[in-house]
Short mmCIF file of C-alpha atoms in Angstrom, two decimals:
data_model
loop_
_atom_site.label_atom_id
_atom_site.label_comp_id
_atom_site.label_asym_id
_atom_site.label_seq_id
_atom_site.Cartn_x
_atom_site.Cartn_y
_atom_site.Cartn_z
CA MET A 1 -0.04 0.14 -0.05
CA LYS A 2 0.99 3.61 -0.55
CA ILE A 3 0.67 6.85 1.70
CA VAL A 4 1.39 10.23 1.00
CA VAL A 5 2.81 12.48 3.67
CA ALA A 6 1.84 15.74 1.79
CA GLU A 7 3.17 18.05 5.10
CA LYS A 8 5.62 17.25 7.32
CA ILE A 9 4.56 15.12 10.50
CA ALA A 10 6.92 14.27 13.51
CA LYS A 11 9.89 11.67 12.78
CA GLY A 12 7.86 9.30 15.19
CA GLY A 13 4.71 9.39 12.78
CA THR A 14 6.65 8.85 9.63
CA GLU A 15 8.52 5.90 11.48
CA ALA A 16 5.37 4.31 12.56
CA LEU A 17 3.80 4.37 8.85
CA LYS A 18 7.34 2.81 7.66
CA GLN A 19 6.59 -0.17 10.13
CA ILE A 20 3.31 -0.77 8.32
CA ALA A 21 3.70 -4.38 6.46
CA GLY A 22 4.45 -3.79 2.48
CA ALA A 23 3.75 -0.04 2.80
CA THR A 24 5.59 2.89 0.60
CA VAL A 25 5.79 6.30 2.09
CA ILE A 26 5.79 9.30 0.07
CA GLY A 27 7.23 11.98 1.52
CA PRO A 28 6.44 15.83 1.23
CA GLU A 29 9.34 16.39 -1.38
CA GLU A 30 8.14 13.83 -3.53
CA PHE A 31 4.59 15.32 -3.21
CA ALA A 32 5.27 18.84 -3.93
CA ALA A 33 7.89 17.35 -6.68
CA ASP A 34 4.90 15.81 -8.34
CA ARG A 35 1.51 15.74 -6.87
CA GLN A 36 -0.15 13.45 -10.05
CA LYS A 37 2.39 10.68 -9.58
CA ALA A 38 2.18 10.57 -6.06
CA LEU A 39 -1.23 10.34 -5.83
CA LEU A 40 -2.23 8.06 -8.72
CA ASP A 41 -2.20 5.17 -6.64
CA ALA A 42 -2.04 6.05 -3.37
CA ASP A 43 -4.27 4.60 -0.44
CA ALA A 44 -3.66 7.34 2.36
CA LEU A 45 -2.88 10.56 2.08
CA ILE A 46 -1.96 12.56 5.44
CA VAL A 47 -2.15 16.63 5.46
CA ARG A 48 -1.81 19.44 7.91
CA SER A 49 -3.31 22.68 7.02
CA ALA A 50 -1.48 24.00 4.06
CA VAL A 51 -2.21 21.42 1.36
CA GLN A 52 -6.22 21.95 -0.08
CA ALA A 53 -7.73 18.07 -0.37
CA ASP A 54 -10.09 19.72 -3.01
CA GLU A 55 -12.25 18.35 -5.67
CA ALA A 56 -8.87 18.64 -8.42
CA LEU A 57 -6.66 17.27 -5.85
CA LEU A 58 -8.93 14.00 -4.78
CA SER A 59 -9.44 13.15 -8.56
CA LEU A 60 -5.47 12.27 -9.13
CA ALA A 61 -6.34 9.95 -6.34
CA LYS A 62 -8.44 7.10 -7.68
CA GLN A 63 -7.34 4.73 -5.04
CA LEU A 64 -7.44 6.79 -2.06
CA LYS A 65 -9.39 5.21 1.01
CA VAL A 66 -8.47 7.71 3.71
CA ILE A 67 -7.32 11.10 4.28
CA GLY A 68 -5.69 11.80 7.80
CA ARG A 69 -5.74 15.64 8.74
CA ALA A 70 -3.13 16.19 11.59
CA GLY A 71 -4.86 18.45 13.70
CA VAL A 72 -8.13 19.29 13.99
CA GLY A 73 -9.61 21.48 11.72
CA VAL A 74 -10.64 20.08 8.15
CA ASP A 75 -11.57 23.07 6.22
CA ASN A 76 -8.99 22.34 4.00
CA ILE A 77 -10.37 18.95 2.88
CA ASP A 78 -13.61 18.99 0.82
CA MET A 79 -16.01 16.86 2.85
CA PRO A 80 -18.87 16.08 0.39
CA ALA A 81 -16.28 15.46 -2.45
CA ALA A 82 -14.40 12.68 -0.14
CA THR A 83 -17.68 11.35 0.99
CA ARG A 84 -19.01 10.85 -2.34
CA ARG A 85 -15.33 9.03 -3.33
CA GLY A 86 -15.96 6.69 -0.09
CA ILE A 87 -12.53 8.29 1.44
CA VAL A 88 -12.81 8.26 5.24
CA VAL A 89 -11.71 11.48 6.77
CA MET A 90 -10.31 11.45 10.00
CA ASN A 91 -8.44 14.22 12.26
CA THR A 92 -6.86 14.32 15.70
CA PRO A 93 -9.19 15.96 18.35
CA GLY A 94 -8.27 16.42 21.88
CA VAL A 95 -4.51 15.70 21.07
CA ASN A 96 -3.21 19.35 21.52
CA ALA A 97 -5.81 20.02 24.57
CA VAL A 98 -3.15 20.38 26.89
CA ALA A 99 -0.88 23.13 24.89
CA VAL A 100 -4.43 24.72 24.68
CA ALA A 101 -5.27 24.89 28.36
CA GLU A 102 -1.46 25.94 29.02
CA HIS A 103 -1.58 28.61 26.79
CA THR A 104 -4.77 29.48 28.48
CA LEU A 105 -3.56 29.80 31.97
CA GLY A 106 -0.49 31.79 30.39
CA LEU A 107 -2.58 34.39 29.05
CA MET A 108 -4.19 34.59 32.57
CA LEU A 109 -1.32 35.12 34.04
CA SER A 110 0.06 37.76 31.65
CA LEU A 111 -3.18 39.76 32.37
CA ALA A 112 -2.87 39.26 36.07
CA ARG A 113 0.68 40.09 35.96
CA GLN A 114 1.12 42.36 32.90
CA ILE A 115 3.94 40.50 31.97
CA PRO A 116 4.08 41.43 28.21
CA ARG A 117 4.16 45.29 29.31
CA ALA A 118 6.92 44.38 31.80
CA ASP A 119 9.51 42.87 29.08
CA ALA A 120 8.62 45.49 26.94
CA THR A 121 9.46 48.22 29.53
CA MET A 122 12.58 46.52 30.61
CA HIS A 123 13.52 46.08 27.08
CA ALA A 124 13.02 49.61 26.43
CA GLY A 125 15.66 50.28 29.16
CA LYS A 126 12.86 51.47 31.90
CA TRP A 127 12.36 50.06 35.49
CA GLU A 128 8.51 50.66 36.07
CA LYS A 129 7.97 48.90 38.88
CA LYS A 130 5.66 50.92 40.71
CA SER A 131 3.37 51.10 37.60
CA LEU A 132 3.57 47.23 37.03
CA GLN A 133 1.73 45.65 40.24
CA GLY A 134 -0.46 43.03 39.46
CA SER A 135 -3.08 40.88 40.98
CA ASP A 136 -3.08 37.24 42.17
CA LEU A 137 -4.92 34.44 40.44
CA LYS A 138 -5.81 32.93 43.95
CA GLY A 139 -9.35 33.59 45.06
CA LYS A 140 -10.38 34.42 41.86
CA THR A 141 -13.30 33.28 40.07
CA LEU A 142 -12.76 31.62 36.51
CA GLY A 143 -15.74 31.37 34.36
CA ILE A 144 -15.53 28.31 31.79
CA VAL A 145 -17.85 28.84 28.87
CA GLY A 146 -17.71 25.04 27.14
CA PHE A 147 -16.45 22.28 29.42
CA GLY A 148 -15.24 19.78 27.25
CA ARG A 149 -11.55 18.30 26.82
CA ILE A 150 -10.01 21.87 26.54
CA GLY A 151 -12.26 23.49 29.08
CA ARG A 152 -11.61 20.68 31.72
CA LYS A 153 -7.68 20.65 31.42
CA VAL A 154 -8.07 24.60 31.91
CA ALA A 155 -10.26 24.27 34.88
CA ARG A 156 -7.82 21.26 36.56
CA ARG A 157 -4.85 24.03 36.23
CA ALA A 158 -6.77 26.55 37.51
CA LEU A 159 -7.70 24.86 40.85
CA ALA A 160 -3.96 24.45 41.31
CA PHE A 161 -3.78 28.02 41.37
CA ASN A 162 -6.40 27.99 44.20
CA MET A 163 -8.80 29.35 41.88
CA LYS A 164 -12.65 29.15 42.21
CA VAL A 165 -13.93 27.45 38.91
CA ILE A 166 -17.46 27.75 37.51
CA ALA A 167 -18.81 26.71 34.11
CA TYR A 168 -21.28 26.81 31.68
CA ASP A 169 -21.82 23.48 29.63
CA PRO A 170 -25.58 22.53 29.39
CA PHE A 171 -24.87 18.86 28.37
CA VAL A 172 -22.53 18.41 31.12
CA SER A 173 -23.95 16.61 34.35
CA LEU A 174 -23.69 18.21 37.70
CA GLU A 175 -21.94 14.87 39.01
CA GLU A 176 -19.76 15.12 35.96
CA ALA A 177 -18.66 18.56 36.89
CA HIS A 178 -18.45 17.75 40.45
CA ARG A 179 -15.97 14.93 39.87
CA GLU A 180 -13.71 17.58 38.42
CA HIS A 181 -14.29 20.06 41.72
CA VAL A 182 -15.93 22.53 39.15
CA THR A 183 -19.61 23.93 39.97
CA MET A 184 -21.96 24.07 36.93
CA GLN A 185 -23.96 27.14 36.91
CA SER A 186 -26.39 28.88 34.11
CA LEU A 187 -24.64 31.08 31.75
CA ASP A 188 -25.73 34.08 32.90
CA GLU A 189 -24.63 33.33 36.43
CA VAL A 190 -21.10 32.45 35.45
CA PHE A 191 -21.11 35.89 33.19
CA SER A 192 -22.35 37.98 36.32
CA ALA A 193 -19.74 36.09 38.90
CA ALA A 194 -16.54 35.36 37.17
CA ASP A 195 -13.64 37.61 37.23
CA TYR A 196 -11.94 35.43 34.58
CA LEU A 197 -13.86 34.57 31.55
CA SER A 198 -12.38 31.37 29.24
CA LEU A 199 -14.13 30.40 26.19
CA HIS A 200 -13.86 27.01 25.00
CA LEU A 201 -16.92 26.57 22.52
CA ALA A 202 -17.70 25.19 19.45
CA LEU A 203 -18.75 27.83 17.06
CA THR A 204 -22.37 27.15 15.94
CA PRO A 205 -25.18 29.80 15.03
CA GLU A 206 -25.99 30.09 18.38
CA THR A 207 -22.26 30.74 19.90
CA SER A 208 -21.03 33.29 17.78
CA GLY A 209 -20.87 36.79 18.87
CA ILE A 210 -22.08 34.74 22.40
CA ILE A 211 -19.14 37.62 23.54
CA ASN A 212 -21.66 41.12 22.88
CA ALA A 213 -22.44 44.20 24.58
CA ALA A 214 -25.73 42.71 25.91
CA ASN A 215 -23.61 39.56 27.48
CA ILE A 216 -20.90 41.74 28.44
CA GLN A 217 -23.19 44.28 30.28
CA LYS A 218 -24.31 40.99 32.39
CA MET A 219 -20.46 40.51 33.44
CA LYS A 220 -18.75 41.95 36.92
CA PRO A 221 -16.87 45.53 36.38
CA GLY A 222 -13.04 44.47 35.79
CA VAL A 223 -13.72 41.18 34.04
CA ARG A 224 -10.82 39.60 32.13
CA ILE A 225 -11.85 37.40 28.94
CA VAL A 226 -9.71 35.23 27.43
CA ASN A 227 -10.26 33.13 23.76
CA CYS A 228 -8.34 30.22 22.91
CA ALA A 229 -11.39 28.45 20.85
CA ARG A 230 -12.70 30.18 17.64
CA GLY A 231 -12.53 33.97 17.04
CA GLU A 232 -16.14 34.45 15.75
CA LEU A 233 -17.30 33.53 19.45
CA VAL A 234 -15.94 37.60 20.25
CA ASN A 235 -17.58 40.43 18.71
CA GLU A 236 -14.65 42.36 18.61
CA THR A 237 -16.10 45.97 18.23
CA ASP A 238 -18.30 45.33 21.26
CA LEU A 239 -15.18 44.20 23.21
CA LEU A 240 -13.25 47.00 22.49
CA ALA A 241 -15.96 49.41 23.39
CA ALA A 242 -16.34 47.48 26.91
CA ILE A 243 -12.84 47.88 27.26
CA ALA A 244 -12.68 51.41 26.55
CA ALA A 245 -15.64 52.18 28.95
CA GLY A 246 -13.65 50.51 31.75
CA LYS A 247 -16.24 47.61 32.02
CA VAL A 248 -13.93 44.99 30.93
CA ALA A 249 -10.07 45.17 32.52
CA GLY A 250 -8.59 43.33 29.61
CA ALA A 251 -8.91 40.69 27.25
CA ALA A 252 -6.43 38.10 25.98
CA LEU A 253 -6.99 36.70 22.40
CA ASP A 254 -5.51 34.05 20.18
CA VAL A 255 -7.73 33.51 17.63
CA PHE A 256 -9.82 36.33 15.60
CA VAL A 257 -12.55 36.64 12.81
CA GLU A 258 -9.85 37.59 10.30
CA GLU A 259 -6.88 35.27 10.43
CA PRO A 260 -4.03 36.71 9.84
CA LEU A 261 -5.51 39.88 12.27
CA LYS A 262 -6.15 42.29 10.39
CA SER A 263 -7.83 44.62 13.34
CA ASP A 264 -5.77 48.01 13.68
CA ALA A 265 -8.08 48.67 16.87
CA LEU A 266 -7.45 45.63 18.36
CA ARG A 267 -3.47 46.00 18.05
CA ALA A 268 -3.61 49.55 19.29
CA SER A 269 -5.19 48.68 22.44
CA ASP A 270 -2.82 48.31 25.44
CA LYS A 271 -5.37 46.18 27.42
CA VAL A 272 -5.35 43.40 24.75
CA LEU A 273 -3.25 40.95 24.46
CA LEU A 274 -2.76 39.09 21.47
CA THR A 275 -1.09 35.70 19.99
CA PRO A 276 -1.26 34.47 16.40
CA HIS A 277 -3.29 31.11 17.02
CA ILE A 278 -0.39 29.37 18.52
CA ALA A 279 -2.47 27.75 21.70
CA GLY A 280 -2.00 24.46 20.56
CA SER A 281 1.75 25.12 18.49
CA THR A 282 3.71 23.58 21.04
CA ALA A 283 6.84 20.91 20.27
CA GLU A 284 5.51 18.22 21.76
CA ALA A 285 1.66 18.78 20.76
CA GLN A 286 2.92 19.15 17.13
CA ASP A 287 4.46 15.51 17.59
CA ALA A 288 1.83 13.80 19.15
CA VAL A 289 -0.61 14.85 16.72
CA GLY A 290 1.94 13.47 13.82
CA VAL A 291 2.13 10.40 15.70
CA ALA A 292 -1.56 10.34 16.75
CA ILE A 293 -2.45 10.62 12.82
CA ALA A 294 -0.02 7.89 11.79
CA GLN A 295 -1.68 5.63 14.30
CA GLN A 296 -4.42 6.20 12.92
CA VAL A 297 -4.09 5.82 9.33
CA SER A 298 -2.40 2.52 9.99
CA ALA A 299 -5.28 1.21 12.22
CA TYR A 300 -7.58 1.91 9.35
CA LEU A 301 -5.41 0.63 6.08
CA THR A 302 -4.65 -2.65 8.43
CA ARG A 303 -7.61 -3.41 10.56
CA GLY A 304 -10.49 -1.11 8.82
CA VAL A 305 -11.00 0.59 12.25
CA ALA A 306 -11.64 4.19 11.63
CA GLN A 307 -10.83 6.29 14.57
CA ASN A 308 -11.81 10.16 15.06
CA ALA A 309 -13.35 9.91 11.61
CA VAL A 310 -15.35 13.41 10.44
CA ASN A 311 -17.46 11.83 7.84
CA VAL A 312 -20.16 9.27 6.74
CA PRO A 313 -18.75 5.52 6.14
CA SER A 314 -18.48 4.35 2.66
CA LEU A 315 -22.11 3.74 0.93
CA SER A 316 -22.98 3.08 -2.67
CA ASP A 317 -24.67 5.71 -4.79
CA ILE A 318 -27.77 3.44 -4.65
CA GLU A 319 -27.30 2.96 -0.67
CA TYR A 320 -26.84 6.35 0.05
CA ARG A 321 -29.48 8.01 -1.96
CA GLU A 322 -32.01 4.99 -0.26
CA LEU A 323 -30.91 5.94 3.08
CA GLN A 324 -30.59 9.88 2.71
CA PRO A 325 -34.04 11.10 3.69
CA VAL A 326 -33.92 8.82 6.73
CA LEU A 327 -30.88 10.22 7.71
CA GLU A 328 -31.69 13.50 7.16
CA LEU A 329 -34.65 12.88 9.40
CA ALA A 330 -32.59 11.22 12.05
CA GLU A 331 -29.98 14.47 12.49
CA ARG A 332 -32.71 16.96 12.48
CA LEU A 333 -34.79 15.26 15.17
CA GLY A 334 -31.86 15.39 17.09
CA VAL A 335 -31.52 19.16 16.68
CA VAL A 336 -35.05 19.48 17.65
CA MET A 337 -34.58 17.23 20.87
CA ALA A 338 -31.57 19.24 21.86
CA GLN A 339 -33.58 22.28 22.11
CA LEU A 340 -36.89 20.59 23.77
CA ILE A 341 -35.19 18.94 26.42
CA SER A 342 -33.91 21.15 29.24
CA GLU A 343 -31.45 19.18 31.20
CA PRO A 344 -28.49 16.95 30.69
CA VAL A 345 -29.04 13.76 28.48
CA THR A 346 -28.23 10.80 30.01
CA ALA A 347 -29.53 8.06 27.98
CA VAL A 348 -31.04 8.11 24.49
CA GLU A 349 -33.13 5.54 22.46
CA ILE A 350 -33.38 5.74 18.75
CA ALA A 351 -35.68 2.86 17.03
CA VAL A 352 -36.44 2.77 12.94
CA THR A 353 -38.87 0.43 11.20
CA ALA A 354 -37.41 -3.06 10.52
CA ASN A 355 -36.84 -2.45 6.78
CA TYR A 356 -33.83 -0.19 8.11
CA GLU A 357 -32.16 -3.01 10.52
CA LYS A 358 -29.06 -3.19 8.99
CA ARG A 359 -28.53 0.81 8.87
CA ALA A 360 -29.66 1.04 12.28
CA PRO A 361 -26.71 2.01 13.96
CA LEU A 362 -25.59 4.28 11.56
CA ILE A 363 -28.84 5.85 11.53
CA ALA A 364 -28.76 6.30 15.41
CA ASN A 365 -25.66 8.33 14.81
CA ALA A 366 -27.31 10.70 12.27
CA ALA A 367 -29.68 11.45 15.31
CA LEU A 368 -26.98 11.49 17.64
CA SER A 369 -24.84 14.16 15.58
CA GLY A 370 -27.86 16.42 15.47
CA LEU A 371 -28.46 16.05 19.16
CA LEU A 372 -24.48 16.74 20.19
CA ALA A 373 -23.50 18.75 17.45
CA ASN A 374 -24.31 22.63 19.37
CA ILE A 375 -22.73 21.32 22.43
CA SER A 376 -19.44 19.92 21.47
CA GLN A 377 -16.24 21.86 20.17
CA ASP A 378 -15.13 18.82 18.32
CA PRO A 379 -16.99 17.90 15.29
CA VAL A 380 -19.67 15.70 15.64
CA ASN A 381 -20.95 13.34 13.18
CA LEU A 382 -22.53 9.85 11.82
CA VAL A 383 -19.08 8.21 12.22
CA ASN A 384 -17.89 9.23 15.47
CA ALA A 385 -21.17 10.39 17.32
CA ALA A 386 -21.42 7.58 19.25
CA THR A 387 -17.86 8.02 20.38
CA VAL A 388 -18.85 11.64 21.71
CA ALA A 389 -22.19 10.55 23.25
CA LYS A 390 -19.69 7.84 25.30
CA ASP A 391 -17.33 9.96 26.31
CA ARG A 392 -19.86 12.53 27.84
CA GLY A 393 -21.45 9.58 29.85
CA ILE A 394 -24.50 9.28 27.69
CA GLU A 395 -26.22 5.95 27.09
CA THR A 396 -27.29 5.00 23.80
CA LYS A 397 -29.27 2.20 22.23
CA SER A 398 -30.83 1.80 18.61
CA SER A 399 -33.16 -0.85 17.48
CA ALA A 400 -35.20 -1.53 14.45
CA ASP A 401 -38.63 -2.52 16.31
CA LEU A 402 -40.66 0.82 15.83
CA ASP A 403 -44.09 -0.26 14.72
CA GLU A 404 -46.38 3.00 14.56
CA PRO A 405 -48.29 4.26 11.68
CA PHE A 406 -47.18 6.59 9.54
CA CYS A 407 -43.47 6.85 11.47
CA THR A 408 -40.05 6.06 10.23
CA LEU A 409 -37.90 7.09 13.58
CA ARG A 410 -38.79 7.43 17.49
CA LEU A 411 -36.10 9.37 19.21
CA VAL A 412 -36.47 9.53 23.15
CA CYS A 413 -34.20 11.28 25.16
CA ARG A 414 -33.70 10.90 29.23
CA GLY A 415 -32.32 12.96 32.03
CA LYS A 416 -32.33 12.74 35.63
CA GLN A 417 -35.60 14.26 35.73
CA THR A 418 -37.39 14.38 32.41
CA GLU A 419 -38.12 12.14 29.73
CA ARG A 420 -38.72 13.77 25.88
CA SER A 421 -39.89 11.85 22.98
CA ILE A 422 -40.36 12.55 19.29
CA CYS A 423 -41.23 10.43 16.44
CA GLY A 424 -40.61 11.59 12.75
CA LEU A 425 -41.32 10.38 9.19
CA ALA A 426 -38.82 10.33 6.07
CA SER A 427 -40.05 11.21 2.77
CA ALA A 428 -38.47 11.71 -0.41
CA ASN A 429 -41.27 13.78 -1.45
CA THR A 430 -42.21 16.06 1.26
CA GLY A 431 -39.23 15.83 3.25
CA PRO A 432 -38.63 15.03 6.87
CA ARG A 433 -41.43 16.01 9.20
CA ILE A 434 -42.04 15.81 12.92
CA VAL A 435 -45.50 13.65 13.45
CA LYS A 436 -45.48 12.97 17.21
CA ILE A 437 -44.18 15.08 20.45
CA GLN A 438 -44.48 12.79 23.49
CA GLU A 439 -48.00 11.17 22.66
CA THR A 440 -49.52 13.98 20.89
CA HIS A 441 -49.69 13.62 17.34
CA VAL A 442 -48.97 16.42 14.88
CA ASP A 443 -47.80 16.90 11.45
CA ALA A 444 -45.15 19.21 10.42
CA PRO A 445 -41.96 19.93 8.33
CA LEU A 446 -38.64 19.87 9.83
CA GLU A 447 -37.48 23.06 8.48
CA ARG A 448 -37.13 26.82 9.04
CA ASP A 449 -37.65 28.10 12.62
CA LEU A 450 -40.17 26.22 14.79
CA LEU A 451 -41.88 27.24 18.01
CA VAL A 452 -43.29 23.85 20.03
CA ILE A 453 -45.99 25.10 22.34
CA GLU A 454 -48.01 23.40 24.76
CA ASN A 455 -50.83 24.84 26.02
CA GLU A 456 -54.39 24.60 27.52
CA ASP A 457 -56.92 23.13 25.14
CA VAL A 458 -59.76 25.94 25.60
CA PRO A 459 -61.19 28.09 22.89
CA GLY A 460 -59.39 30.85 22.36
CA ALA A 461 -55.72 29.41 22.83
CA ILE A 462 -54.60 29.39 18.92
CA GLY A 463 -56.07 32.61 18.42
CA ASN A 464 -54.33 34.63 21.27
CA ILE A 465 -51.03 32.47 19.90
CA CYS A 466 -51.26 33.61 16.29
CA SER A 467 -52.47 37.10 17.15
CA GLN A 468 -49.33 37.78 19.22
CA LEU A 469 -47.17 36.65 16.24
CA GLY A 470 -49.19 38.58 13.69
CA ALA A 471 -49.28 42.30 15.54
CA ALA A 472 -44.90 41.13 15.83
CA GLY A 473 -45.31 41.14 11.98
CA ILE A 474 -44.37 37.43 12.09
CA ASN A 475 -45.65 35.18 9.36
CA ILE A 476 -46.78 31.87 9.95
CA GLY A 477 -45.77 29.48 7.42
CA PHE A 478 -47.11 26.03 8.58
CA PHE A 479 -49.41 25.43 12.06
CA SER A 480 -50.26 22.00 13.15
CA LEU A 481 -52.22 21.13 16.41
CA GLY A 482 -52.21 18.32 18.18
CA ARG A 483 -54.77 17.36 21.47
CA GLY A 484 -53.60 15.40 24.27
CA LEU A 485 -54.88 11.79 24.83
CA ASN A 486 -57.10 10.70 27.51
CA GLY A 487 -58.92 14.05 28.47
CA SER A 488 -55.93 15.86 29.46
CA GLY A 489 -56.88 18.93 28.66
CA ARG A 490 -53.77 19.90 27.04
CA ALA A 491 -52.78 20.26 23.30
CA ILE A 492 -49.52 20.83 21.24
CA ALA A 493 -48.74 22.97 18.73
CA VAL A 494 -45.62 23.10 16.06
CA CYS A 495 -45.95 26.30 14.27
CA SER A 496 -43.32 27.24 11.78
CA THR A 497 -42.50 30.89 10.94
CA ASP A 498 -40.55 32.80 8.28
CA VAL A 499 -38.16 34.31 10.55
CA SER A 500 -36.94 33.55 14.04
CA VAL A 501 -39.06 34.59 17.11
CA PRO A 502 -37.45 37.37 18.84
CA LYS A 503 -37.29 36.76 22.50
CA PRO A 504 -39.55 39.75 23.56
CA VAL A 505 -41.95 38.17 21.43
CA LEU A 506 -41.21 34.89 22.93
CA GLU A 507 -41.72 36.29 26.29
CA LYS A 508 -45.31 37.61 25.55
CA LEU A 509 -46.23 33.90 24.21
CA GLN A 510 -44.72 32.49 27.20
CA ALA A 511 -47.04 35.01 29.43
CA LEU A 512 -50.29 33.92 27.59
CA HIS A 513 -52.49 32.12 30.77
CA GLU A 514 -52.90 29.37 28.35
CA VAL A 515 -49.63 28.72 27.35
CA ARG A 516 -47.54 26.03 29.91
CA ASN A 517 -44.45 25.58 27.53
CA LEU A 518 -42.70 26.84 24.80
CA ARG A 519 -39.56 26.12 22.84
CA SER A 520 -38.07 28.15 20.00
CA ILE A 521 -36.33 25.57 17.66
CA HIS A 522 -33.79 26.27 15.38
CA ILE A 523 -32.89 24.09 12.40
CA PRO A 524 -30.25 24.82 10.22
CA ARG A 525 -30.90 25.04 6.60
#
């Protein structure tokens, strides 16, 4: 077999590849000299971030089975093209978590002790001891937003500094946080209590710009903000305005909306520490990434084991076309469930009809990927969703014993206090639909923005709800009402709207005396 290492990786990684029986390893120099020749009969391709594994490049590799990304981000890999060709794409999430956590603490120390300014003044021949008085980390409260692998490593290091650590992550249980000696709180509580705020979130429509003027106002005066996750999490203009106003004492940023950094305003502020996206760039981390991807590629080529895969497994064109409507339904039901359930999920059950028995685990992964996508900093998809769920302590079960009319899939999620269930129908003609919530029958397309409303089954309830939306200028695309069973006196409505319903309108709807529960659901297009 032939393995092309298109960019330099750790020596240990190259040696691991050479140990594969019958393997020929092509290095970066040979690849750069003649890409077509190098890829012509290649079985595996290993890249970092510079080589673009796009449609043009993949068209040169007719036999390619796997692409290994030595790192986390896969923006330089054309996922749809790879999937269509049956190429497994894998990355190395978490390998550089220690490096990122240490850099985060380094930035916090630099903010606390003004280390960059102290160094600059010393090199300028000055001795500004009095003006460089800092503050201790000991006794301060660190708020961690996003408590995944990196967030937990940051917490452990902060606890060693005798800091109090609080965290926000809606999909981490209180018990799990307690084991880390961390207190879980709501997002607003973390904002209001933190002396230092560190971001470790995945970028989603919900988290984009989470550090903005409105949320900064919830923070205590003098807060310091650190971002080693994604630049888009921070509204840089609002951050600078808060610093100028004295609300934020300082910020340390390793990632930016535009990279390389183009903001002169950020550069001009002496209250902002800047590093050029190097949190994960240590010699040890880069070596570990190279060895890890080599081991993963070796495992796939020799045993068919796909570790940290980030795309769907290989399917024939016919299989993919047949399964696609069900996979789309499962993922969208997962997205809906993630926004319906109000506590950490501890168990998930996915049931499909018997005709999908052979693909039940794959369909279950699609549902899990929708459920977990917005709460994981690492990519979650058809291949790795079950692993992510297991890492988060979520028990999963899939079966092909669903026997309900006009249903293709049932998804049940349990927390410590609640259980939610939804059913859906896959249709190539009408698209995925939600047909049942709990035991109440509804019928609505799984698209755009939805409102799920539990209300008293009394005259005028629906009219009041629709009137509030109409008064706000919000057009209703579809409205489905299901009446509760056994004389419960309750009904569930699913309403699609042309735009996302603003918070003030949601508050007015929730305030209606007929409304008992309300959820605003966003399904990415």
